[in-house]
Tab-separated table of C-alpha atoms in Angstrom:
chain	number	residue	atom	x	y	z
A	1	MET	CA	36.640	0.750	16.070
A	2	SER	CA	37.540	2.878	12.909
A	3	PRO	CA	38.223	1.145	9.664
A	4	GLN	CA	41.866	2.604	10.063
A	5	SER	CA	42.630	0.927	13.432
A	6	ALA	CA	41.174	-2.361	12.366
A	7	ASP	CA	43.584	-2.331	9.277
A	8	ASN	CA	46.450	-1.643	11.703
A	9	LYS	CA	45.604	-4.962	13.924
A	10	PRO	CA	46.956	-7.523	11.392
A	11	ARG	CA	50.369	-5.398	11.184
A	12	GLU	CA	50.636	-5.344	14.876
A	13	THR	CA	50.170	-8.959	15.334
A	14	LYS	CA	52.636	-9.702	12.405
A	15	HIS	CA	55.328	-7.501	14.253
A	16	ILE	CA	54.513	-9.573	17.443
A	17	ALA	CA	55.072	-12.781	15.522
A	18	THR	CA	58.294	-11.407	13.948
A	19	ILE	CA	59.478	-10.664	17.455
A	20	SER	CA	58.688	-13.807	19.088
A	21	LEU	CA	60.533	-15.668	16.173
A	22	GLY	CA	63.473	-13.012	16.864
A	23	VAL	CA	63.484	-13.693	20.489
A	24	MET	CA	63.663	-17.558	19.904
A	25	GLY	CA	66.396	-17.054	17.470
A	26	ALA	CA	68.370	-14.768	19.925
A	27	GLY	CA	67.718	-17.012	22.664
A	28	PHE	CA	69.088	-20.096	20.637
A	29	LEU	CA	72.125	-18.087	19.857
A	30	ALA	CA	72.882	-16.923	23.194
A	31	THR	CA	72.642	-20.398	25.088
A	32	LEU	CA	74.750	-22.049	22.248
A	33	PRO	CA	77.969	-21.811	24.337
A	34	PHE	CA	76.529	-23.668	27.401
A	35	ALA	CA	77.753	-27.048	28.192
A	36	PRO	CA	75.145	-30.120	28.032
A	37	HIS	CA	73.228	-30.857	31.168
A	38	THR	CA	73.255	-26.979	32.620
A	39	ALA	CA	70.444	-24.693	32.783
A	40	GLY	CA	71.483	-23.034	29.657
A	41	ALA	CA	71.582	-25.955	27.842
A	42	PHE	CA	68.124	-26.825	29.189
A	43	LEU	CA	66.842	-23.263	27.845
A	44	GLN	CA	68.733	-23.768	24.689
A	45	SER	CA	66.214	-26.830	23.777
A	46	GLY	CA	63.400	-24.761	24.350
A	47	PHE	CA	64.650	-21.853	22.290
A	48	GLU	CA	65.491	-24.389	19.527
A	49	ALA	CA	62.313	-26.008	19.634
A	50	GLY	CA	60.531	-22.365	19.647
A	51	LEU	CA	62.661	-21.450	16.800
A	52	VAL	CA	61.931	-24.388	14.599
A	53	GLY	CA	58.100	-23.894	15.514
A	54	GLY	CA	57.833	-20.408	14.632
A	55	LEU	CA	59.771	-21.051	11.507
A	56	ALA	CA	57.466	-23.861	10.263
A	57	ASP	CA	54.447	-21.806	11.149
A	58	TRP	CA	56.090	-18.684	9.244
A	59	PHE	CA	56.630	-20.748	6.254
A	60	ALA	CA	53.252	-22.324	6.453
A	61	VAL	CA	51.183	-18.950	6.798
A	62	THR	CA	53.580	-17.041	4.364
A	63	ALA	CA	52.878	-19.972	2.079
A	64	LEU	CA	49.161	-19.365	1.698
A	65	PHE	CA	49.605	-16.166	0.310
A	66	ARG	CA	52.990	-15.871	-1.467
A	67	HIS	CA	56.123	-17.630	-2.156
A	68	PRO	CA	58.305	-17.604	1.108
A	69	LEU	CA	61.418	-15.340	0.411
A	70	GLY	CA	60.416	-15.246	-3.212
A	71	ILE	CA	61.307	-18.779	-3.735
A	72	PRO	CA	58.913	-20.526	-6.140
A	73	ILE	CA	58.823	-23.806	-3.771
A	74	PRO	CA	56.057	-26.078	-5.084
A	75	HIS	CA	52.842	-25.787	-3.147
A	76	THR	CA	53.217	-22.366	-1.915
A	77	ALA	CA	51.314	-19.127	-2.801
A	78	LEU	CA	48.278	-21.230	-2.420
A	79	LEU	CA	45.803	-18.095	-2.746
A	80	PRO	CA	46.968	-16.811	-6.129
A	81	ASN	CA	47.566	-20.116	-7.468
A	82	ASN	CA	44.066	-21.466	-6.680
A	83	ARG	CA	42.187	-18.199	-7.145
A	84	ALA	CA	39.458	-19.683	-9.314
A	85	GLN	CA	38.727	-22.723	-6.817
A	86	LEU	CA	38.555	-20.167	-3.840
A	87	THR	CA	36.248	-17.837	-5.671
A	88	ASN	CA	34.099	-20.743	-6.584
A	89	ALA	CA	34.157	-21.952	-2.845
A	90	VAL	CA	33.310	-18.576	-1.666
A	91	VAL	CA	30.572	-18.184	-4.174
A	92	ASN	CA	29.255	-21.926	-3.147
A	93	ALA	CA	29.584	-21.149	0.519
A	94	VAL	CA	27.279	-17.734	0.287
A	95	GLU	CA	24.637	-19.541	-2.093
A	96	GLU	CA	24.461	-22.872	-0.526
A	97	ASN	CA	25.308	-22.014	3.061
A	98	LEU	CA	25.350	-18.655	4.506
A	99	LEU	CA	22.680	-17.068	2.245
A	100	GLY	CA	20.787	-20.243	0.801
A	101	LYS	CA	17.474	-20.168	-0.633
A	102	GLU	CA	16.036	-22.495	1.801
A	103	SER	CA	17.676	-20.603	4.900
A	104	ILE	CA	16.406	-17.345	3.825
A	105	ALA	CA	12.849	-18.882	3.215
A	106	LEU	CA	13.091	-20.465	6.588
A	107	ARG	CA	14.082	-17.102	8.139
A	108	ILE	CA	11.271	-15.201	6.451
A	109	GLY	CA	8.815	-17.932	7.455
A	110	GLN	CA	9.701	-17.234	10.882
A	111	MET	CA	9.131	-13.653	11.110
A	112	ARG	CA	5.774	-11.783	11.323
A	113	LEU	CA	6.607	-9.159	8.881
A	114	VAL	CA	3.256	-7.067	8.748
A	115	GLU	CA	2.555	-7.200	12.347
A	116	MET	CA	6.468	-5.897	12.651
A	117	MET	CA	5.692	-3.118	10.086
A	118	LEU	CA	2.144	-2.137	11.448
A	119	ALA	CA	3.712	-1.723	15.011
A	120	LYS	CA	6.546	0.413	13.816
A	121	ALA	CA	3.763	2.485	11.844
A	122	GLU	CA	1.697	3.052	14.736
A	123	GLU	CA	4.454	4.034	16.930
A	124	ALA	CA	5.813	6.366	14.247
A	125	LEU	CA	2.611	8.017	13.716
A	126	GLN	CA	2.846	9.296	17.234
A	127	SER	CA	5.634	11.457	16.474
A	128	GLU	CA	6.094	14.886	15.148
A	129	GLY	CA	8.256	14.081	12.455
A	130	ALA	CA	5.445	11.475	11.131
A	131	ARG	CA	2.521	14.345	11.323
A	132	GLU	CA	4.829	16.624	9.332
A	133	ALA	CA	5.562	14.071	6.609
A	134	VAL	CA	2.004	13.124	5.909
A	135	GLY	CA	1.230	16.776	6.098
A	136	ASN	CA	3.915	17.357	3.330
A	137	ALA	CA	2.765	14.233	1.190
A	138	CYS	CA	-0.693	15.383	1.347
A	139	ARG	CA	0.131	18.793	0.364
A	140	TYR	CA	2.452	17.697	-2.405
A	141	ALA	CA	-0.382	15.490	-3.646
A	142	LEU	CA	-2.994	18.245	-3.853
A	143	GLU	CA	-0.730	21.025	-5.175
A	144	ARG	CA	0.206	18.637	-7.945
A	145	LEU	CA	-3.697	17.246	-8.596
A	146	PRO	CA	-4.152	17.484	-12.323
A	147	VAL	CA	-7.991	19.019	-11.881
A	148	GLU	CA	-8.668	18.936	-15.770
A	149	LYS	CA	-7.653	15.253	-16.095
A	150	THR	CA	-9.478	14.111	-12.814
A	151	ALA	CA	-12.526	15.945	-13.936
A	152	ALA	CA	-12.211	14.323	-17.522
A	153	PHE	CA	-11.866	11.136	-15.834
A	154	ALA	CA	-14.762	11.671	-13.770
A	155	ALA	CA	-16.893	12.829	-16.549
A	156	GLN	CA	-15.967	9.750	-18.703
A	157	GLN	CA	-16.860	7.636	-15.947
A	158	VAL	CA	-20.435	9.252	-15.526
A	159	ARG	CA	-20.855	8.953	-18.841
A	160	ARG	CA	-20.157	5.285	-19.208
A	161	ALA	CA	-22.160	4.807	-16.190
A	162	ALA	CA	-25.019	6.656	-17.861
A	163	GLY	CA	-24.644	4.438	-21.142
A	164	GLU	CA	-24.893	1.412	-19.289
A	165	ILE	CA	-27.882	2.243	-17.697
A	166	ASN	CA	-30.849	-0.101	-18.625
A	167	PRO	CA	-34.072	2.317	-18.876
A	168	GLU	CA	-36.380	-0.843	-18.725
A	169	ALA	CA	-35.034	-2.009	-15.378
A	170	ALA	CA	-34.832	1.372	-13.765
A	171	ILE	CA	-38.344	2.427	-14.613
A	172	ALA	CA	-39.337	-1.263	-13.234
A	173	LEU	CA	-37.615	-0.736	-10.305
A	174	VAL	CA	-38.998	2.660	-9.658
A	175	VAL	CA	-42.547	1.523	-10.294
A	176	ASP	CA	-42.159	-1.480	-8.051
A	177	GLN	CA	-40.547	0.754	-5.332
A	178	VAL	CA	-43.580	3.167	-5.611
A	179	LEU	CA	-46.467	0.402	-5.547
A	180	THR	CA	-44.684	-1.656	-2.819
A	181	HIS	CA	-44.498	1.273	-0.420
A	182	GLY	CA	-47.564	2.893	-1.599
A	183	TYR	CA	-46.190	6.237	-2.625
A	184	GLU	CA	-48.961	6.583	-5.109
A	185	GLU	CA	-51.401	7.607	-2.636
A	186	PRO	CA	-49.375	10.556	-0.645
A	187	ALA	CA	-48.848	11.909	-4.553
A	188	PHE	CA	-52.562	11.376	-5.078
A	189	ASP	CA	-53.090	13.407	-1.690
A	190	PHE	CA	-50.827	16.090	-2.795
A	191	LEU	CA	-52.845	16.525	-6.191
A	192	ILE	CA	-56.051	16.515	-4.355
A	193	ASP	CA	-54.488	19.580	-1.946
A	194	ARG	CA	-53.172	21.328	-4.938
A	195	ALA	CA	-56.710	21.023	-6.510
A	196	GLU	CA	-58.283	22.314	-3.734
A	197	ARG	CA	-56.320	25.274	-3.328
A	198	TRP	CA	-56.868	26.033	-7.089
A	199	ALA	CA	-60.518	25.259	-6.840
A	200	VAL	CA	-61.310	27.737	-3.954
A	201	ARG	CA	-60.100	30.639	-5.602
A	202	ALA	CA	-62.328	33.632	-6.783
A	203	ASP	CA	-61.026	33.578	-10.255
A	204	THR	CA	-61.602	29.618	-10.534
A	205	ARG	CA	-65.199	30.394	-9.616
A	206	HIS	CA	-65.483	33.146	-12.204
A	207	MET	CA	-63.784	31.010	-14.887
A	208	LEU	CA	-66.161	27.745	-14.099
A	209	GLY	CA	-69.012	30.204	-14.116
A	210	GLU	CA	-68.175	31.776	-17.553
A	211	ILE	CA	-67.382	28.208	-18.904
A	212	ALA	CA	-70.990	26.811	-17.894
A	213	GLU	CA	-72.447	30.140	-19.082
A	214	GLY	CA	-70.776	29.855	-22.482
A	215	VAL	CA	-71.713	26.130	-22.983
A	216	ILE	CA	-75.337	26.787	-22.122
A	217	GLN	CA	-75.404	29.670	-24.412
A	218	GLY	CA	-74.005	27.335	-27.215
A	219	ILE	CA	-76.871	25.071	-27.100
A	220	GLU	CA	-79.141	25.356	-29.911
A	221	MET	CA	-82.743	24.893	-29.066
A	222	ASN	CA	-86.171	26.176	-30.910
A	223	GLY	CA	-89.408	27.570	-29.418
A	224	LEU	CA	-90.216	26.767	-25.970
A	225	MET	CA	-87.223	25.385	-25.078
A	226	GLN	CA	-85.137	28.384	-26.421
A	227	PHE	CA	-87.360	30.460	-24.198
A	228	ALA	CA	-86.925	28.263	-21.264
A	229	LYS	CA	-82.872	28.432	-21.669
A	230	ASN	CA	-83.173	32.201	-21.681
A	231	ALA	CA	-85.268	32.552	-18.635
A	232	PHE	CA	-82.705	30.102	-16.961
A	233	LEU	CA	-79.836	32.171	-17.944
A	234	GLY	CA	-81.531	35.285	-16.877
A	235	PHE	CA	-82.163	33.658	-13.076
A	236	MET	CA	-78.750	31.710	-13.132
A	237	SER	CA	-76.111	34.262	-13.853
A	238	GLY	CA	-72.349	33.271	-14.479
A	239	GLU	CA	-71.334	33.944	-11.006
A	240	ARG	CA	-74.103	31.645	-9.671
A	241	LEU	CA	-73.291	29.020	-11.940
A	242	GLY	CA	-69.382	29.357	-11.257
A	243	ALA	CA	-70.337	29.162	-7.379
A	244	LEU	CA	-72.424	26.064	-7.650
A	245	LEU	CA	-69.716	24.423	-9.644
A	246	GLN	CA	-66.968	25.456	-7.399
A	247	ASN	CA	-68.989	23.791	-4.342
A	248	ALA	CA	-69.586	20.570	-6.345
A	249	LEU	CA	-65.865	20.497	-7.193
A	250	LEU	CA	-64.951	21.092	-3.465
A	251	ASP	CA	-67.252	18.525	-2.323
A	252	ASN	CA	-65.880	15.794	-4.712
A	253	LEU	CA	-62.607	16.647	-3.959
A	254	ALA	CA	-63.132	16.530	-0.231
A	255	ALA	CA	-64.801	13.010	-0.564
A	256	MET	CA	-61.556	11.962	-2.593
A	257	ARG	CA	-59.589	12.211	0.632
A	258	LEU	CA	-61.647	9.697	2.262
A	259	ASN	CA	-60.152	6.155	2.026
A	260	GLY	CA	-62.128	3.603	0.481
A	261	HIS	CA	-64.239	6.251	-1.397
A	262	ARG	CA	-65.317	5.043	-5.012
A	263	ASN	CA	-64.031	7.800	-6.953
A	264	ARG	CA	-60.676	7.775	-4.829
A	265	GLU	CA	-60.361	4.014	-5.598
A	266	ALA	CA	-61.240	4.302	-9.070
A	267	LEU	CA	-58.446	7.047	-9.554
A	268	LEU	CA	-56.007	5.055	-7.531
A	269	GLY	CA	-56.571	2.149	-9.548
A	270	MET	CA	-56.109	3.952	-12.667
A	271	ILE	CA	-52.811	5.298	-11.544
A	272	ARG	CA	-51.422	2.079	-10.637
A	273	GLN	CA	-52.452	0.668	-13.992
A	274	GLU	CA	-50.571	3.531	-15.728
A	275	LEU	CA	-47.569	2.781	-13.515
A	276	THR	CA	-47.685	-0.609	-14.437
A	277	ASN	CA	-48.021	0.011	-18.122
A	278	MET	CA	-44.888	2.212	-17.991
A	279	LYS	CA	-42.969	-1.104	-17.559
A	280	GLU	CA	-43.794	-2.078	-21.243
A	281	ASN	CA	-43.826	1.522	-22.611
A	282	GLU	CA	-40.798	1.353	-25.343
A	283	ARG	CA	-41.352	4.964	-26.301
A	284	LEU	CA	-40.804	6.085	-22.596
A	285	HIS	CA	-37.739	3.857	-22.427
A	286	ALA	CA	-36.099	5.253	-25.595
A	287	GLY	CA	-36.787	8.849	-24.202
A	288	ILE	CA	-35.226	8.128	-21.015
A	289	ALA	CA	-32.186	6.465	-22.585
A	290	ALA	CA	-31.887	9.546	-24.889
A	291	PHE	CA	-32.497	12.259	-21.958
A	292	VAL	CA	-29.821	10.110	-19.688
A	293	ARG	CA	-27.121	10.320	-22.423
A	294	GLU	CA	-27.848	13.830	-23.389
A	295	LEU	CA	-27.635	15.010	-19.789
A	296	PRO	CA	-23.957	15.411	-19.045
A	297	ASP	CA	-23.634	17.464	-22.188
A	298	LYS	CA	-26.756	19.558	-21.063
A	299	LEU	CA	-25.369	20.053	-17.693
A	300	GLN	CA	-21.643	20.996	-18.917
A	301	LEU	CA	-20.626	18.180	-16.753
A	302	GLU	CA	-16.745	18.446	-17.342
A	303	GLU	CA	-16.873	22.582	-16.443
A	304	ARG	CA	-19.061	21.902	-13.321
A	305	LEU	CA	-16.419	19.039	-12.098
A	306	GLU	CA	-13.489	21.109	-12.761
A	307	LYS	CA	-14.933	23.893	-10.561
A	308	LEU	CA	-16.107	21.353	-7.938
A	309	ILE	CA	-12.737	19.701	-7.706
A	310	SER	CA	-10.972	22.991	-7.729
A	311	GLY	CA	-12.809	24.272	-4.954
A	312	TRP	CA	-12.300	20.904	-2.717
A	313	ARG	CA	-8.510	21.009	-3.521
A	314	ASP	CA	-8.294	24.584	-2.546
A	315	ARG	CA	-10.659	24.214	0.764
A	316	LEU	CA	-8.413	20.981	1.656
A	317	LEU	CA	-5.297	22.897	1.158
A	318	LEU	CA	-6.561	25.895	3.671
A	319	GLU	CA	-7.494	23.207	6.179
A	320	LEU	CA	-4.023	21.441	5.676
A	321	GLN	CA	-2.450	24.675	6.314
A	322	ASP	CA	-3.970	25.595	9.620
A	323	GLY	CA	-3.740	21.692	10.706
A	324	ARG	CA	-7.115	21.129	11.257
A	325	LEU	CA	-7.262	18.687	8.124
A	326	LEU	CA	-4.210	16.611	9.872
A	327	ASP	CA	-5.508	16.709	13.605
A	328	ASP	CA	-8.972	16.007	12.836
A	329	THR	CA	-9.350	13.667	9.989
A	330	ILE	CA	-6.222	12.473	8.417
A	331	MET	CA	-4.088	11.501	11.410
A	332	PRO	CA	-6.914	9.726	13.188
A	333	LEU	CA	-7.935	7.930	10.143
A	334	LEU	CA	-4.523	6.866	9.725
A	335	GLU	CA	-4.378	5.776	13.424
A	336	GLU	CA	-7.635	3.943	13.348
A	337	GLY	CA	-6.964	2.075	9.928
A	338	ILE	CA	-3.683	0.848	11.700
A	339	ARG	CA	-5.607	-0.197	14.741
A	340	LYS	CA	-8.377	-1.974	12.823
A	341	LEU	CA	-6.031	-3.821	10.674
A	342	ARG	CA	-3.945	-5.065	13.649
A	343	SER	CA	-7.110	-6.484	15.168
A	344	ASP	CA	-8.079	-8.344	11.958
A	345	GLU	CA	-6.149	-11.624	12.197
A	346	ALA	CA	-7.625	-13.059	9.225
A	347	THR	CA	-6.459	-9.993	6.923
A	348	ILE	CA	-3.187	-9.857	8.650
A	349	HIS	CA	-2.574	-13.554	7.908
A	350	LYS	CA	-3.429	-12.970	4.382
A	351	LEU	CA	-1.013	-10.045	4.238
A	352	GLU	CA	1.436	-12.098	5.748
A	353	GLU	CA	1.394	-15.013	3.276
A	354	TRP	CA	0.961	-12.348	0.230
A	355	LEU	CA	4.322	-10.675	1.576
A	356	LYS	CA	6.284	-13.606	2.111
A	357	MET	CA	5.179	-15.095	-1.142
A	358	GLN	CA	6.415	-12.075	-2.842
A	359	ILE	CA	9.775	-11.844	-0.926
A	360	THR	CA	10.171	-15.739	-1.652
A	361	GLU	CA	9.507	-15.232	-5.363
A	362	PHE	CA	11.859	-12.197	-5.592
A	363	VAL	CA	14.580	-14.241	-3.813
A	364	GLU	CA	13.998	-17.337	-6.261
A	365	ARG	CA	14.399	-15.196	-9.148
A	366	ASN	CA	17.307	-12.958	-8.086
A	367	HIS	CA	19.083	-15.737	-5.815
A	368	SER	CA	21.754	-16.421	-8.464
A	369	LYS	CA	22.738	-12.668	-8.364
A	370	ILE	CA	24.137	-12.954	-4.892
A	371	GLY	CA	26.794	-15.262	-6.014
A	372	ALA	CA	27.068	-13.171	-9.274
A	373	LEU	CA	27.677	-10.154	-7.132
A	374	VAL	CA	30.188	-11.777	-4.829
A	375	ARG	CA	32.142	-13.280	-7.999
A	376	GLU	CA	32.044	-9.864	-9.508
A	377	ASN	CA	33.680	-8.055	-6.571
A	378	VAL	CA	36.251	-10.641	-6.236
A	379	ASP	CA	37.294	-10.544	-9.866
A	380	LYS	CA	37.586	-6.795	-9.676
A	381	MET	CA	40.577	-7.530	-7.575
A	382	ASP	CA	44.131	-8.627	-8.730
A	383	ASN	CA	45.895	-11.000	-7.021
A	384	ALA	CA	47.929	-8.455	-4.779
A	385	MET	CA	44.434	-6.679	-3.757
A	386	LEU	CA	43.076	-10.004	-2.855
A	387	THR	CA	45.783	-11.249	-1.034
A	388	GLU	CA	46.002	-7.867	0.973
A	389	PHE	CA	42.223	-7.941	1.478
A	390	ILE	CA	42.186	-11.690	2.817
A	391	GLU	CA	45.510	-10.543	5.014
A	392	ASN	CA	43.620	-7.774	6.415
A	393	LYS	CA	40.605	-9.832	7.270
A	394	VAL	CA	42.095	-13.062	8.811
A	395	GLY	CA	45.732	-12.102	9.004
A	396	LYS	CA	45.488	-11.166	12.492
A	397	ASP	CA	44.486	-14.836	13.500
A	398	LEU	CA	47.110	-16.288	11.135
A	399	GLN	CA	49.907	-14.229	12.584
A	400	TRP	CA	48.782	-15.625	15.971
A	401	ILE	CA	49.483	-19.265	14.670
A	402	ARG	CA	53.051	-18.178	14.481
A	403	VAL	CA	53.234	-16.654	17.741
A	404	ASN	CA	51.519	-19.741	19.321
A	405	GLY	CA	54.142	-22.099	17.005
A	406	ALA	CA	57.162	-20.349	18.683
A	407	VAL	CA	55.629	-20.388	22.245
A	408	CYS	CA	54.469	-23.937	22.007
A	409	GLY	CA	57.670	-25.204	20.469
A	410	PHE	CA	59.570	-23.397	23.267
A	411	VAL	CA	57.477	-25.136	25.961
A	412	ILE	CA	57.548	-28.513	24.363
A	413	GLY	CA	61.301	-28.181	23.780
A	414	LEU	CA	61.706	-27.472	27.403
A	415	GLY	CA	59.532	-30.391	28.393
A	416	LEU	CA	61.464	-32.756	25.996
A	417	GLU	CA	64.647	-31.594	27.583
A	418	GLY	CA	63.569	-31.971	31.137
A	419	ILE	CA	62.484	-35.484	30.400
A	420	ARG	CA	65.939	-36.320	28.552
A	421	MET	CA	67.780	-34.900	31.475
A	422	LEU	CA	65.736	-36.741	34.018
A	423	PHE	CA	66.104	-39.972	32.250
A	424	GLY	CA	69.675	-39.254	30.560
């Protein structure tokens, strides 16, 4: 029903009430000439009572809104004369009865708000409109991502984290992990392997021979010993000396590959001791701390992060444009997140309690504004506007009181006249 047709209803009812009153008056006048104890007199009693009832109810209804016939009769125009009391009554009714804090809180407590919201969200995600909305939101966020500020913030967090690193604890953790899992042994075997690769080379043999020959030649001897040294050097050339040393070195390296070999265990013991000593090496701690602090600057962290974030953003925008990112990642993640949340009763309960508490606190803080808003809207209307407003809202029913008064008066008048004629 349109507002205009709704506004016309009270007017139509008012016309009906006026017509009913006119009918009663006309009927009364038309039956005046009839003699007593006739059918005309019988009807006259009904019309007379209907006229009295209609006039009385017209007076009562009119007196609510204005002075009947403009005459300032006491206790009429009740609405304009008692406007303040009416406003207070309406405000109190709204605040205490219709929209009381307790009733609002009770109603909110009966609702499962989070479940309703999640169910609606899960249903909405299946629509093409939701897919488009999520895509637009992601595109908007990516296109307006402040790359420089994001990179600066990330670099700041990295620097802060680097500054909070405890070198002593970090070194102790690394050493303990190495010794607990025996990582020093594979590292030792790796060094043995590299040493063997170096020792087996021809240039290594040549270098070892030159070193040995030089050392022997550098020994100062006299007489017979000098003769013996020269004879030895004449027999053992640098190449032969290098081959002897190379073979000896390779044999020792091969022996140190064997678990339990004394040289292997001795070297591993030394390595473990040095690793343990690193925990107390303050110079090492200070050096690592300085290195960690300087590392972001040496890496030009901000510039690297800017390029990295910018590349990620461009790649995500391309995947978003062709739909892959939405269909393969974002929408499934949202749907899976909602499903998991709906199955998590504990989290749902916490969210329900939090949301209801927020709504209740909001109602507590702003409940008085409901009454203030009602009062403000009522105060905006002058007496004429307020009267017209109430007449339009409840006038239809009030006008039917007039109709009922006339009809009921007519029926009662007929009944009383019938009784009088029966016993008169």
